[in-house]
Each structure stands twice: as structure tokens, then as C-alpha cells.
Amino acid sequence: MYRGRLKRDLDDWVKRGLVDAETAGRLLEDVDRRSSNYSLGTVLAMCAAALIAAAILMLVAANWDQVPRTVRVAGIVFQIWLYHGVALLAHQKGYGRISAVALLLGATAFGAGIQLIGQMYHLSGDSVTAMLVWFSVTAISAFLFRSPALAVMAGILSIGTWWVGIWTGDFEWRPGGLLSHWQPVAALVVAAASAWTGADRAKHLAYWLFIAWIWWLVVESNSDFGISMLTVASILLFLALTLKVSPLAGLEAKLGESPAFYTCLVAMIGLARYQLEANGAFSIAVTGCILLGFCILAIMLKGRDNTAIRYLAYSAFVADVLYLANETIGSLLGTSAFFLLSGLVVAIVAFIVVRVERRLSKPVGEVTP
């Protein structure tokens, strides 16, 4: 996406004479060198690894009744060592794609081995414990091999573990309980693996796991005060990350645009919850105006620089307007009056923003003594 936009901009700048073709070519080469080296071959290799991994899991699901127990265990152990040995050899030879595929197969074989051993020997335990072991070993392998593919797989397994716990009912909120508080540790592990291996996409999985854990705790505790504090804290943190006068504004250069986006997302979820629970025309109008105001504020602060926040704010704005239109039809507020009031407010905000942008864009005059 970024490369495509940059190429279009460079082509336009070359036509307009702003940069020469040689400089544009060097810029694209630098982007390609620092990118994730996307290629069709890599995608096909990962698809092949996923298909083979699915075949391994299906073989385990069949339970191998006709195969002796010792042979089954030896086969799984042999596969684990074989895949990791191939990955190590390929890594030393410089074949990164083969190493990534072998590591994915090795991690999948380990997960299948956990399931197989549990089936054969009827070991006590639950699915969450097995998933936690699988996630832990995969994360360790990601650090040891410095594998972006395993970092992403560890992130997926962390979310899968959380979902299995919710689905089976094994997760119950208890202050100080391990199953209630392992998620932030897993999120930190995935984030560290993402930074260590260079797998930028894996950090989003860490954000999703951490956000899901926070909301799960808040919902399970049935505390309106907790939801209010989470929403207010998210709004304040978003402002701290986006306002230029804030001491935290410099973190964006180090951490990227993700922290601002996810704090904005959490804040919008909290505001939307109050919007959906509001009763009466006045309460609906007030909560709606607050949510719409935050959407406009997000666009004003980061709409130009952060595409994800801009699209999120646009979507939330449109969804809230449609919800308000549906809820206020026939009420004292009136749909037409609401749209008129909203239009006037947005027009005033737009006028102020345009004037401020024009004032800020004027060059500062030179001061002479």
C-alpha cells in the first residue's frame, strides 16, 4: 500500500519536474530494501506450510488407532526435530523462506504432539493449558531463530488461547488468578518478539490481545465505574499521544502510529457503549454528541497523518449518525432538528479549523532589531 502510493507520488513529481527520475528510482529501491520483502513465492510457501500443517492436525484428529502407540509418539518427535533441523540448516545457508516454512511446520507438529500425547495417555488437563504450552514454546522458538513467521504464529496462538478459554468457560475472573492475568504478559511477549524479529504485523496481535483482556475484565467485573475510568483514560492517553504540546507526543516516532489508533479505538468503544445504553431522547442526544465530537476531534488531530484513525473516525461518525437518526425518529428531538444542529456544529468546527490551518500555514515574518 505504502509503496504503491509512493510510486504514484514519485511519478507525478517526476512529471512536474520536482524530482528527477534517478532520485525517484533510488527512493523506491530504498523502500524495497527496508520492506518486508513481499513476493508471490513467499505467499505460496506459507500457504503450502499451512496446508501441510492442517494435514498433520487431521492425522492427529484421526487418533491413529491402527498405528502402534510408540510409533505415533516417535513419529511426532521425529517431525519436530526434523523441521527444526531443516530450519536451522536453511537459516545458516541463507534460505529464509525455507527456514520460515520449516519453523511453522515444526511449531504445528509440536502442537499436534501435545494433542496426541494427551489423547493416548489420557492426561489430565484442559485445552487452555495445552494452548499456553504451545504458545510458550512457539514464542521461545521465535526468539531463538529470530523468525518473523513464528512471531506472527505466537500472536495468533495467544489470541487463540484466550478465545478457547472464553469458549470453554475455563476463564473466570478472579483477582490474582493466573488465568485472569496471563494475557498482558503474553501481549508483552508477542510485542517483544515482534520487535526482536522485525515482524511489524505481529505487534497488532499484541494490541488486540491486550485490548480484549482489558474489556473482558471490565465486562466481567460488571463495574460501570471501571468502564467509565477505562474510557476516560483512553481519551486522555489519546490526547497525550496526539497533541504536539504533550511530552508523550514524541513516542509516535518510536512506536509508530499504532498506540494512537488503538487508544482511539478503545475510547470509541467505551463511548459507543454509553450511546447504546442511553435511555430517552435527551440522553441519546447527549451521548451521541459526545461520540460525534470525539470523532471530529480525532480527525482534527490525526486525520491527516494517520489513515487508520481517519477511516475509524469516519466509520464511527456515520454509524452514530445513522443510529441517532433511527432512535430519534418521532421523539422530542426530531430527526430534522438533530441533523440541522449537527450540520451547524460541524460547519462551525470546519470554519474554525480552516482559519487556524491558514493562519498556521503563513510564513513567519523575519523580525529585525
Short mmCIF file of the C-alpha atoms (twelve columns), coordinates in Angstrom:
data_MODEL
# 
_entry.id   MODEL 
# 
loop_
_atom_site.group_PDB 
_atom_site.id 
_atom_site.type_symbol 
_atom_site.label_atom_id 
_atom_site.label_alt_id 
_atom_site.label_comp_id 
_atom_site.label_asym_id 
_atom_site.label_seq_id 
_atom_site.Cartn_x 
_atom_site.Cartn_y 
_atom_site.Cartn_z 
_atom_site.pdbx_PDB_model_num 
ATOM 1   C CA . MET A 1   0.000   0.000   0.000   1 
ATOM 2   C CA . TYR A 2   2.654   2.484   1.037   1 
ATOM 3   C CA . ARG A 3   4.908   1.584   -1.886  1 
ATOM 4   C CA . GLY A 4   2.040   1.956   -4.352  1 
ATOM 5   C CA . ARG A 5   1.147   5.419   -3.060  1 
ATOM 6   C CA . LEU A 6   4.788   6.464   -3.010  1 
ATOM 7   C CA . LYS A 7   5.310   5.280   -6.583  1 
ATOM 8   C CA . ARG A 8   2.290   7.247   -7.798  1 
ATOM 9   C CA . ASP A 9   3.509   10.351  -5.989  1 
ATOM 10  C CA . LEU A 10  7.038   9.965   -7.351  1 
ATOM 11  C CA . ASP A 11  5.752   9.505   -10.899 1 
ATOM 12  C CA . ASP A 12  3.698   12.674  -10.521 1 
ATOM 13  C CA . TRP A 13  6.647   14.597  -9.071  1 
ATOM 14  C CA . VAL A 14  8.894   13.427  -11.917 1 
ATOM 15  C CA . LYS A 15  6.364   14.651  -14.494 1 
ATOM 16  C CA . ARG A 16  6.143   18.015  -12.740 1 
ATOM 17  C CA . GLY A 17  9.923   18.306  -12.528 1 
ATOM 18  C CA . LEU A 18  10.082  18.319  -8.737  1 
ATOM 19  C CA . VAL A 19  12.477  15.347  -8.621  1 
ATOM 20  C CA . ASP A 20  14.499  13.596  -11.297 1 
ATOM 21  C CA . ALA A 21  13.858  10.030  -12.392 1 
ATOM 22  C CA . GLU A 22  17.155  8.782   -10.941 1 
ATOM 23  C CA . THR A 23  16.335  10.079  -7.454  1 
ATOM 24  C CA . ALA A 24  12.845  8.594   -7.649  1 
ATOM 25  C CA . GLY A 25  14.310  5.227   -8.570  1 
ATOM 26  C CA . ARG A 26  16.750  5.309   -5.649  1 
ATOM 27  C CA . LEU A 27  13.939  6.171   -3.245  1 
ATOM 28  C CA . LEU A 28  11.896  3.185   -4.418  1 
ATOM 29  C CA . GLU A 29  14.931  0.921   -4.126  1 
ATOM 30  C CA . ASP A 30  15.453  2.085   -0.544  1 
ATOM 31  C CA . VAL A 31  11.798  1.361   0.280   1 
ATOM 32  C CA . ASP A 32  12.081  -2.111  -1.257  1 
ATOM 33  C CA . ARG A 33  15.242  -2.800  0.711   1 
ATOM 34  C CA . ARG A 34  13.599  -1.842  4.021   1 
ATOM 35  C CA . SER A 35  10.255  -3.504  3.274   1 
ATOM 36  C CA . SER A 36  9.047   -6.940  4.304   1 
ATOM 37  C CA . ASN A 37  10.243  -8.461  1.001   1 
ATOM 38  C CA . TYR A 38  6.774   -9.440  -0.113  1 
ATOM 39  C CA . SER A 39  6.709   -11.831 -3.033  1 
ATOM 40  C CA . LEU A 40  4.331   -14.356 -4.531  1 
ATOM 41  C CA . GLY A 41  6.795   -17.125 -3.757  1 
ATOM 42  C CA . THR A 42  6.738   -16.280 -0.062  1 
ATOM 43  C CA . VAL A 43  2.949   -16.275 -0.007  1 
ATOM 44  C CA . LEU A 44  2.767   -19.631 -1.796  1 
ATOM 45  C CA . ALA A 45  5.358   -21.100 0.564   1 
ATOM 46  C CA . MET A 46  3.338   -20.005 3.587   1 
ATOM 47  C CA . CYS A 47  0.168   -21.430 2.019   1 
ATOM 48  C CA . ALA A 48  1.956   -24.741 1.488   1 
ATOM 49  C CA . ALA A 49  3.071   -24.720 5.115   1 
ATOM 50  C CA . ALA A 50  -0.494  -24.048 6.257   1 
ATOM 51  C CA . LEU A 51  -1.852  -26.929 4.152   1 
ATOM 52  C CA . ILE A 52  0.760   -29.383 5.400   1 
ATOM 53  C CA . ALA A 53  0.156   -28.215 8.967   1 
ATOM 54  C CA . ALA A 54  -3.576  -28.834 8.514   1 
ATOM 55  C CA . ALA A 55  -2.786  -32.333 7.270   1 
ATOM 56  C CA . ILE A 56  -0.733  -33.001 10.413  1 
ATOM 57  C CA . LEU A 57  -3.567  -31.861 12.661  1 
ATOM 58  C CA . MET A 58  -6.069  -34.016 10.765  1 
ATOM 59  C CA . LEU A 59  -3.847  -37.052 11.176  1 
ATOM 60  C CA . VAL A 60  -3.790  -36.425 14.904  1 
ATOM 61  C CA . ALA A 61  -7.564  -35.999 14.969  1 
ATOM 62  C CA . ALA A 62  -7.908  -39.430 13.348  1 
ATOM 63  C CA . ASN A 63  -6.201  -40.781 16.506  1 
ATOM 64  C CA . TRP A 64  -4.162  -43.292 14.514  1 
ATOM 65  C CA . ASP A 65  -5.895  -46.291 16.058  1 
ATOM 66  C CA . GLN A 66  -4.221  -48.725 13.711  1 
ATOM 67  C CA . VAL A 67  -0.707  -47.384 14.398  1 
ATOM 68  C CA . PRO A 68  1.188   -48.588 17.496  1 
ATOM 69  C CA . ARG A 69  1.410   -46.046 20.291  1 
ATOM 70  C CA . THR A 70  5.215   -45.966 20.349  1 
ATOM 71  C CA . VAL A 71  5.381   -45.369 16.603  1 
ATOM 72  C CA . ARG A 72  2.942   -42.479 16.886  1 
ATOM 73  C CA . VAL A 73  4.954   -40.737 19.581  1 
ATOM 74  C CA . ALA A 74  8.241   -41.361 17.786  1 
ATOM 75  C CA . GLY A 75  6.787   -40.022 14.546  1 
ATOM 76  C CA . ILE A 76  5.686   -36.753 16.112  1 
ATOM 77  C CA . VAL A 77  9.019   -36.279 17.938  1 
ATOM 78  C CA . PHE A 78  10.917  -37.060 14.738  1 
ATOM 79  C CA . GLN A 79  8.891   -34.492 12.795  1 
ATOM 80  C CA . ILE A 80  9.539   -31.789 15.385  1 
ATOM 81  C CA . TRP A 81  13.298  -32.335 15.317  1 
ATOM 82  C CA . LEU A 82  13.362  -32.767 11.548  1 
ATOM 83  C CA . TYR A 83  11.579  -29.499 10.814  1 
ATOM 84  C CA . HIS A 84  13.690  -27.524 13.267  1 
ATOM 85  C CA . GLY A 85  16.870  -29.109 11.935  1 
ATOM 86  C CA . VAL A 86  15.913  -28.185 8.373   1 
ATOM 87  C CA . ALA A 87  15.070  -24.670 9.545   1 
ATOM 88  C CA . LEU A 88  18.460  -24.281 11.233  1 
ATOM 89  C CA . LEU A 89  20.318  -25.570 8.181   1 
ATOM 90  C CA . ALA A 90  18.318  -23.361 5.808   1 
ATOM 91  C CA . HIS A 91  18.906  -20.346 8.053   1 
ATOM 92  C CA . GLN A 92  22.666  -20.942 8.020   1 
ATOM 93  C CA . LYS A 93  22.634  -21.275 4.221   1 
ATOM 94  C CA . GLY A 94  20.625  -18.080 3.801   1 
ATOM 95  C CA . TYR A 95  17.365  -19.665 2.589   1 
ATOM 96  C CA . GLY A 96  14.988  -17.576 4.650   1 
ATOM 97  C CA . ARG A 97  11.735  -18.786 3.082   1 
ATOM 98  C CA . ILE A 98  12.569  -22.453 3.553   1 
ATOM 99  C CA . SER A 99  13.576  -21.757 7.144   1 
ATOM 100 C CA . ALA A 100 10.294  -19.934 7.844   1 
ATOM 101 C CA . VAL A 101 8.202   -22.733 6.350   1 
ATOM 102 C CA . ALA A 102 10.114  -25.407 8.290   1 
ATOM 103 C CA . LEU A 103 9.702   -23.497 11.548  1 
ATOM 104 C CA . LEU A 104 5.958   -23.161 11.008  1 
ATOM 105 C CA . LEU A 105 5.701   -26.886 10.349  1 
ATOM 106 C CA . GLY A 106 7.796   -27.635 13.431  1 
ATOM 107 C CA . ALA A 107 5.614   -25.459 15.652  1 
ATOM 108 C CA . THR A 108 2.482   -27.073 14.236  1 
ATOM 109 C CA . ALA A 109 3.935   -30.543 14.782  1 
ATOM 110 C CA . PHE A 110 4.622   -29.626 18.408  1 
ATOM 111 C CA . GLY A 111 1.003   -28.562 18.909  1 
ATOM 112 C CA . ALA A 112 -0.173  -31.764 17.276  1 
ATOM 113 C CA . GLY A 113 2.155   -33.722 19.548  1 
ATOM 114 C CA . ILE A 114 0.580   -32.166 22.636  1 
ATOM 115 C CA . GLN A 115 -2.839  -33.248 21.439  1 
ATOM 116 C CA . LEU A 116 -1.656  -36.741 20.518  1 
ATOM 117 C CA . ILE A 117 0.076   -37.396 23.838  1 
ATOM 118 C CA . GLY A 118 -2.976  -36.190 25.724  1 
ATOM 119 C CA . GLN A 119 -5.249  -38.485 23.716  1 
ATOM 120 C CA . MET A 120 -3.111  -41.591 24.045  1 
ATOM 121 C CA . TYR A 121 -2.239  -41.386 27.719  1 
ATOM 122 C CA . HIS A 122 -5.455  -39.677 28.871  1 
ATOM 123 C CA . LEU A 123 -3.516  -36.950 30.630  1 
ATOM 124 C CA . SER A 124 -5.464  -34.668 32.914  1 
ATOM 125 C CA . GLY A 125 -5.651  -31.019 31.938  1 
ATOM 126 C CA . ASP A 126 -7.636  -28.668 29.790  1 
ATOM 127 C CA . SER A 127 -7.398  -27.079 26.373  1 
ATOM 128 C CA . VAL A 128 -6.226  -23.753 27.771  1 
ATOM 129 C CA . THR A 129 -3.177  -25.321 29.435  1 
ATOM 130 C CA . ALA A 130 -2.239  -27.100 26.218  1 
ATOM 131 C CA . MET A 131 -2.634  -23.874 24.235  1 
ATOM 132 C CA . LEU A 132 -0.496  -21.978 26.758  1 
ATOM 133 C CA . VAL A 133 2.297   -24.550 26.418  1 
ATOM 134 C CA . TRP A 134 2.040   -24.388 22.628  1 
ATOM 135 C CA . PHE A 135 2.164   -20.591 22.673  1 
ATOM 136 C CA . SER A 136 5.121   -20.503 25.078  1 
ATOM 137 C CA . VAL A 137 7.260   -22.900 23.053  1 
ATOM 138 C CA . THR A 138 6.415   -21.108 19.802  1 
ATOM 139 C CA . ALA A 139 7.385   -17.751 21.315  1 
ATOM 140 C CA . ILE A 140 10.690  -19.183 22.576  1 
ATOM 141 C CA . SER A 141 11.426  -20.563 19.108  1 
ATOM 142 C CA . ALA A 142 10.628  -17.163 17.599  1 
ATOM 143 C CA . PHE A 143 13.258  -15.538 19.834  1 
ATOM 144 C CA . LEU A 144 15.869  -18.258 19.278  1 
ATOM 145 C CA . PHE A 145 15.517  -18.356 15.483  1 
ATOM 146 C CA . ARG A 146 14.592  -14.659 15.204  1 
ATOM 147 C CA . SER A 147 11.738  -15.747 12.960  1 
ATOM 148 C CA . PRO A 148 9.048   -13.223 11.939  1 
ATOM 149 C CA . ALA A 149 6.783   -16.096 10.882  1 
ATOM 150 C CA . LEU A 150 6.907   -17.672 14.340  1 
ATOM 151 C CA . ALA A 151 6.337   -14.272 15.955  1 
ATOM 152 C CA . VAL A 152 3.104   -13.935 13.993  1 
ATOM 153 C CA . MET A 153 2.147   -17.527 14.829  1 
ATOM 154 C CA . ALA A 154 2.797   -16.852 18.529  1 
ATOM 155 C CA . GLY A 155 0.487   -13.840 18.336  1 
ATOM 156 C CA . ILE A 156 -2.222  -15.921 16.690  1 
ATOM 157 C CA . LEU A 157 -1.826  -18.649 19.319  1 
ATOM 158 C CA . SER A 158 -2.102  -16.107 22.144  1 
ATOM 159 C CA . ILE A 159 -5.419  -14.854 20.792  1 
ATOM 160 C CA . GLY A 160 -6.498  -18.438 20.126  1 
ATOM 161 C CA . THR A 161 -5.704  -19.378 23.726  1 
ATOM 162 C CA . TRP A 162 -7.784  -16.501 25.024  1 
ATOM 163 C CA . TRP A 163 -10.681 -17.431 22.740  1 
ATOM 164 C CA . VAL A 164 -10.544 -21.114 23.749  1 
ATOM 165 C CA . GLY A 165 -10.698 -20.085 27.399  1 
ATOM 166 C CA . ILE A 166 -13.726 -17.883 26.780  1 
ATOM 167 C CA . TRP A 167 -15.445 -20.507 24.618  1 
ATOM 168 C CA . THR A 168 -14.943 -23.388 27.055  1 
ATOM 169 C CA . GLY A 169 -15.645 -21.310 30.148  1 
ATOM 170 C CA . ASP A 170 -12.219 -22.040 31.637  1 
ATOM 171 C CA . PHE A 171 -11.550 -18.335 32.124  1 
ATOM 172 C CA . GLU A 172 -13.212 -16.965 35.217  1 
ATOM 173 C CA . TRP A 173 -12.371 -13.542 36.539  1 
ATOM 174 C CA . ARG A 174 -10.589 -13.868 39.867  1 
ATOM 175 C CA . PRO A 175 -8.317  -11.188 41.324  1 
ATOM 176 C CA . GLY A 176 -4.819  -12.619 41.309  1 
ATOM 177 C CA . GLY A 177 -5.803  -15.705 39.322  1 
ATOM 178 C CA . LEU A 178 -3.325  -16.875 36.691  1 
ATOM 179 C CA . LEU A 179 -5.968  -17.401 34.021  1 
ATOM 180 C CA . SER A 180 -7.266  -13.886 34.639  1 
ATOM 181 C CA . HIS A 181 -3.957  -12.083 34.195  1 
ATOM 182 C CA . TRP A 182 -1.711  -14.011 31.802  1 
ATOM 183 C CA . GLN A 183 -2.919  -12.040 28.773  1 
ATOM 184 C CA . PRO A 184 -0.883  -8.849  29.348  1 
ATOM 185 C CA . VAL A 185 2.239   -10.965 29.853  1 
ATOM 186 C CA . ALA A 186 1.521   -12.770 26.582  1 
ATOM 187 C CA . ALA A 187 0.918   -9.433  24.856  1 
ATOM 188 C CA . LEU A 188 4.300   -8.162  26.070  1 
ATOM 189 C CA . VAL A 189 5.963   -11.365 24.859  1 
ATOM 190 C CA . VAL A 190 4.390   -11.019 21.416  1 
ATOM 191 C CA . ALA A 191 5.335   -7.331  21.253  1 
ATOM 192 C CA . ALA A 192 8.924   -8.168  22.221  1 
ATOM 193 C CA . ALA A 193 9.035   -10.950 19.627  1 
ATOM 194 C CA . SER A 194 7.703   -8.511  17.035  1 
ATOM 195 C CA . ALA A 195 10.458  -6.002  17.828  1 
ATOM 196 C CA . TRP A 196 13.201  -8.654  18.015  1 
ATOM 197 C CA . THR A 197 12.284  -10.422 14.779  1 
ATOM 198 C CA . GLY A 198 11.155  -7.371  12.795  1 
ATOM 199 C CA . ALA A 199 7.627   -8.739  12.339  1 
ATOM 200 C CA . ASP A 200 5.747   -5.440  12.470  1 
ATOM 201 C CA . ARG A 201 2.392   -7.114  11.824  1 
ATOM 202 C CA . ALA A 202 2.713   -9.213  14.971  1 
ATOM 203 C CA . LYS A 203 2.537   -6.145  17.207  1 
ATOM 204 C CA . HIS A 204 -1.078  -5.612  16.154  1 
ATOM 205 C CA . LEU A 205 -1.914  -9.048  17.558  1 
ATOM 206 C CA . ALA A 206 -0.373  -7.953  20.868  1 
ATOM 207 C CA . TYR A 207 -2.526  -4.822  20.876  1 
ATOM 208 C CA . TRP A 208 -5.676  -6.824  20.122  1 
ATOM 209 C CA . LEU A 209 -4.958  -9.321  22.900  1 
ATOM 210 C CA . PHE A 210 -4.298  -6.577  25.444  1 
ATOM 211 C CA . ILE A 211 -7.438  -4.634  24.470  1 
ATOM 212 C CA . ALA A 212 -9.565  -7.786  24.559  1 
ATOM 213 C CA . TRP A 213 -8.212  -8.624  28.016  1 
ATOM 214 C CA . ILE A 214 -8.985  -5.147  29.377  1 
ATOM 215 C CA . TRP A 215 -12.543 -5.163  28.085  1 
ATOM 216 C CA . TRP A 216 -13.077 -8.725  29.279  1 
ATOM 217 C CA . LEU A 217 -12.043 -7.786  32.816  1 
ATOM 218 C CA . VAL A 218 -14.224 -4.688  32.783  1 
ATOM 219 C CA . VAL A 219 -17.267 -6.548  31.473  1 
ATOM 220 C CA . GLU A 220 -16.786 -9.491  33.847  1 
ATOM 221 C CA . SER A 221 -16.492 -7.193  36.843  1 
ATOM 222 C CA . ASN A 222 -19.869 -5.570  35.992  1 
ATOM 223 C CA . SER A 223 -18.483 -2.217  37.062  1 
ATOM 224 C CA . ASP A 224 -19.824 0.912   35.397  1 
ATOM 225 C CA . PHE A 225 -17.131 2.853   37.209  1 
ATOM 226 C CA . GLY A 226 -14.457 0.656   35.639  1 
ATOM 227 C CA . ILE A 227 -15.859 1.228   32.158  1 
ATOM 228 C CA . SER A 228 -16.005 4.972   32.789  1 
ATOM 229 C CA . MET A 229 -12.415 5.053   34.017  1 
ATOM 230 C CA . LEU A 230 -11.230 2.994   31.044  1 
ATOM 231 C CA . THR A 231 -13.000 5.288   28.588  1 
ATOM 232 C CA . VAL A 232 -11.709 8.479   30.209  1 
ATOM 233 C CA . ALA A 233 -8.181  7.067   30.493  1 
ATOM 234 C CA . SER A 234 -8.232  6.099   26.805  1 
ATOM 235 C CA . ILE A 235 -9.364  9.577   25.773  1 
ATOM 236 C CA . LEU A 236 -6.686  11.240  27.901  1 
ATOM 237 C CA . LEU A 237 -3.995  8.885   26.604  1 
ATOM 238 C CA . PHE A 238 -5.086  9.530   23.019  1 
ATOM 239 C CA . LEU A 239 -4.808  13.278  23.599  1 
ATOM 240 C CA . ALA A 240 -1.413  12.820  25.248  1 
ATOM 241 C CA . LEU A 241 -0.150  10.874  22.240  1 
ATOM 242 C CA . THR A 242 -1.509  13.239  19.597  1 
ATOM 243 C CA . LEU A 243 -1.234  16.775  20.997  1 
ATOM 244 C CA . LYS A 244 2.072   18.323  19.971  1 
ATOM 245 C CA . VAL A 245 2.487   20.079  23.319  1 
ATOM 246 C CA . SER A 246 2.308   16.757  25.174  1 
ATOM 247 C CA . PRO A 247 5.552   15.156  26.408  1 
ATOM 248 C CA . LEU A 248 4.292   11.807  25.071  1 
ATOM 249 C CA . ALA A 249 3.908   13.090  21.514  1 
ATOM 250 C CA . GLY A 250 7.456   12.009  20.684  1 
ATOM 251 C CA . LEU A 251 6.594   8.348   21.322  1 
ATOM 252 C CA . GLU A 252 4.926   8.122   17.922  1 
ATOM 253 C CA . ALA A 253 8.297   8.397   16.210  1 
ATOM 254 C CA . LYS A 254 9.498   5.372   18.207  1 
ATOM 255 C CA . LEU A 255 6.365   3.227   18.460  1 
ATOM 256 C CA . GLY A 256 4.645   4.185   15.215  1 
ATOM 257 C CA . GLU A 257 1.015   5.109   14.706  1 
ATOM 258 C CA . SER A 258 -0.479  2.047   16.400  1 
ATOM 259 C CA . PRO A 259 -0.707  3.356   20.012  1 
ATOM 260 C CA . ALA A 260 -2.747  6.385   18.950  1 
ATOM 261 C CA . PHE A 261 -5.053  4.237   16.812  1 
ATOM 262 C CA . TYR A 262 -5.755  1.627   19.474  1 
ATOM 263 C CA . THR A 263 -6.306  4.151   22.257  1 
ATOM 264 C CA . CYS A 264 -8.730  5.920   19.931  1 
ATOM 265 C CA . LEU A 265 -10.458 2.592   19.251  1 
ATOM 266 C CA . VAL A 266 -10.828 1.778   22.962  1 
ATOM 267 C CA . ALA A 267 -12.201 5.254   23.656  1 
ATOM 268 C CA . MET A 268 -14.753 4.935   20.846  1 
ATOM 269 C CA . ILE A 269 -15.847 1.513   22.095  1 
ATOM 270 C CA . GLY A 270 -16.431 2.956   25.563  1 
ATOM 271 C CA . LEU A 271 -18.360 5.952   24.225  1 
ATOM 272 C CA . ALA A 272 -20.391 3.695   21.931  1 
ATOM 273 C CA . ARG A 273 -21.337 1.516   24.907  1 
ATOM 274 C CA . TYR A 274 -22.793 4.509   26.715  1 
ATOM 275 C CA . GLN A 275 -24.538 5.517   23.499  1 
ATOM 276 C CA . LEU A 276 -26.220 2.118   23.179  1 
ATOM 277 C CA . GLU A 277 -27.271 2.049   26.847  1 
ATOM 278 C CA . ALA A 278 -28.703 5.573   26.865  1 
ATOM 279 C CA . ASN A 279 -32.458 5.853   27.502  1 
ATOM 280 C CA . GLY A 280 -34.601 8.789   26.490  1 
ATOM 281 C CA . ALA A 281 -34.191 11.359  23.749  1 
ATOM 282 C CA . PHE A 282 -32.072 13.740  25.805  1 
ATOM 283 C CA . SER A 283 -29.604 11.060  26.977  1 
ATOM 284 C CA . ILE A 284 -29.317 9.656   23.465  1 
ATOM 285 C CA . ALA A 285 -28.655 13.125  22.063  1 
ATOM 286 C CA . VAL A 286 -26.018 13.963  24.682  1 
ATOM 287 C CA . THR A 287 -24.087 10.697  24.336  1 
ATOM 288 C CA . GLY A 288 -24.376 10.941  20.560  1 
ATOM 289 C CA . CYS A 289 -22.961 14.464  20.507  1 
ATOM 290 C CA . ILE A 290 -20.066 13.373  22.733  1 
ATOM 291 C CA . LEU A 291 -19.203 10.472  20.431  1 
ATOM 292 C CA . LEU A 292 -19.536 12.622  17.306  1 
ATOM 293 C CA . GLY A 293 -17.418 15.307  18.926  1 
ATOM 294 C CA . PHE A 294 -14.686 12.802  19.715  1 
ATOM 295 C CA . CYS A 295 -14.769 11.548  16.116  1 
ATOM 296 C CA . ILE A 296 -14.299 15.103  14.848  1 
ATOM 297 C CA . LEU A 297 -11.520 15.682  17.384  1 
ATOM 298 C CA . ALA A 298 -9.722  12.514  16.249  1 
ATOM 299 C CA . ILE A 299 -9.927  13.640  12.622  1 
ATOM 300 C CA . MET A 300 -8.630  17.101  13.519  1 
ATOM 301 C CA . LEU A 301 -5.673  15.749  15.489  1 
ATOM 302 C CA . LYS A 302 -4.552  12.739  13.430  1 
ATOM 303 C CA . GLY A 303 -6.833  12.518  10.404  1 
ATOM 304 C CA . ARG A 304 -4.200  13.809  8.011   1 
ATOM 305 C CA . ASP A 305 -1.247  11.767  9.281   1 
ATOM 306 C CA . ASN A 306 -2.947  8.540   10.378  1 
ATOM 307 C CA . THR A 307 -5.100  6.865   7.737   1 
ATOM 308 C CA . ALA A 308 -6.383  4.203   10.128  1 
ATOM 309 C CA . ILE A 309 -7.651  6.799   12.605  1 
ATOM 310 C CA . ARG A 310 -9.256  8.786   9.802   1 
ATOM 311 C CA . TYR A 311 -11.195 5.795   8.468   1 
ATOM 312 C CA . LEU A 312 -12.116 4.700   12.007  1 
ATOM 313 C CA . ALA A 313 -13.441 8.152   12.846  1 
ATOM 314 C CA . TYR A 314 -15.350 8.378   9.560   1 
ATOM 315 C CA . SER A 315 -16.947 4.974   10.120  1 
ATOM 316 C CA . ALA A 316 -17.864 5.734   13.733  1 
ATOM 317 C CA . PHE A 317 -19.284 9.129   12.735  1 
ATOM 318 C CA . VAL A 318 -21.501 7.674   10.004  1 
ATOM 319 C CA . ALA A 319 -22.618 4.744   12.172  1 
ATOM 320 C CA . ASP A 320 -23.527 7.034   15.065  1 
ATOM 321 C CA . VAL A 321 -25.442 9.433   12.823  1 
ATOM 322 C CA . LEU A 322 -27.463 6.542   11.401  1 
ATOM 323 C CA . TYR A 323 -28.102 5.195   14.909  1 
ATOM 324 C CA . LEU A 324 -29.245 8.580   16.154  1 
ATOM 325 C CA . ALA A 325 -31.486 9.024   13.143  1 
ATOM 326 C CA . ASN A 326 -33.100 5.661   13.864  1 
ATOM 327 C CA . GLU A 327 -33.523 6.330   17.601  1 
ATOM 328 C CA . THR A 328 -34.774 9.909   17.400  1 
ATOM 329 C CA . ILE A 329 -37.471 9.455   14.754  1 
ATOM 330 C CA . GLY A 330 -40.719 10.537  16.366  1 
ATOM 331 C CA . SER A 331 -39.036 11.691  19.558  1 
ATOM 332 C CA . LEU A 332 -38.976 15.162  21.044  1 
ATOM 333 C CA . LEU A 333 -35.608 15.847  19.477  1 
ATOM 334 C CA . GLY A 334 -36.764 15.197  15.936  1 
ATOM 335 C CA . THR A 335 -34.582 13.856  13.160  1 
ATOM 336 C CA . SER A 336 -34.545 17.018  11.085  1 
ATOM 337 C CA . ALA A 337 -33.693 19.179  14.090  1 
ATOM 338 C CA . PHE A 338 -30.858 16.848  15.032  1 
ATOM 339 C CA . PHE A 339 -29.361 16.892  11.542  1 
ATOM 340 C CA . LEU A 340 -29.721 20.679  11.410  1 
ATOM 341 C CA . LEU A 341 -27.976 21.101  14.756  1 
ATOM 342 C CA . SER A 342 -25.234 18.617  13.852  1 
ATOM 343 C CA . GLY A 343 -24.693 20.291  10.488  1 
ATOM 344 C CA . LEU A 344 -24.349 23.716  12.087  1 
ATOM 345 C CA . VAL A 345 -21.898 22.440  14.689  1 
ATOM 346 C CA . VAL A 346 -19.744 20.646  12.101  1 
ATOM 347 C CA . ALA A 347 -19.852 23.723  9.827   1 
ATOM 348 C CA . ILE A 348 -18.641 25.953  12.670  1 
ATOM 349 C CA . VAL A 349 -15.869 23.498  13.531  1 
ATOM 350 C CA . ALA A 350 -14.856 23.271  9.868   1 
ATOM 351 C CA . PHE A 351 -14.731 27.073  9.595   1 
ATOM 352 C CA . ILE A 352 -12.540 27.339  12.692  1 
ATOM 353 C CA . VAL A 353 -10.217 24.561  11.502  1 
ATOM 354 C CA . VAL A 354 -9.800  26.173  8.066   1 
ATOM 355 C CA . ARG A 355 -8.973  29.546  9.619   1 
ATOM 356 C CA . VAL A 356 -6.472  28.004  12.022  1 
ATOM 357 C CA . GLU A 357 -4.806  25.977  9.240   1 
ATOM 358 C CA . ARG A 358 -4.489  29.091  7.074   1 
ATOM 359 C CA . ARG A 359 -3.004  31.052  9.947   1 
ATOM 360 C CA . LEU A 360 -0.527  28.288  10.750  1 
ATOM 361 C CA . SER A 361 0.461   27.872  7.096   1 
ATOM 362 C CA . LYS A 362 1.509   31.535  6.744   1 
ATOM 363 C CA . PRO A 363 5.283   32.014  6.834   1 
ATOM 364 C CA . VAL A 364 6.599   33.725  9.908   1 
ATOM 365 C CA . GLY A 365 7.903   37.171  9.056   1 
ATOM 366 C CA . GLU A 366 11.509  37.965  9.749   1 
ATOM 367 C CA . VAL A 367 11.990  40.124  12.817  1 
ATOM 368 C CA . THR A 368 14.621  42.851  12.528  1 
ATOM 369 C CA . PRO A 369 16.150  44.547  15.530  1 
# 
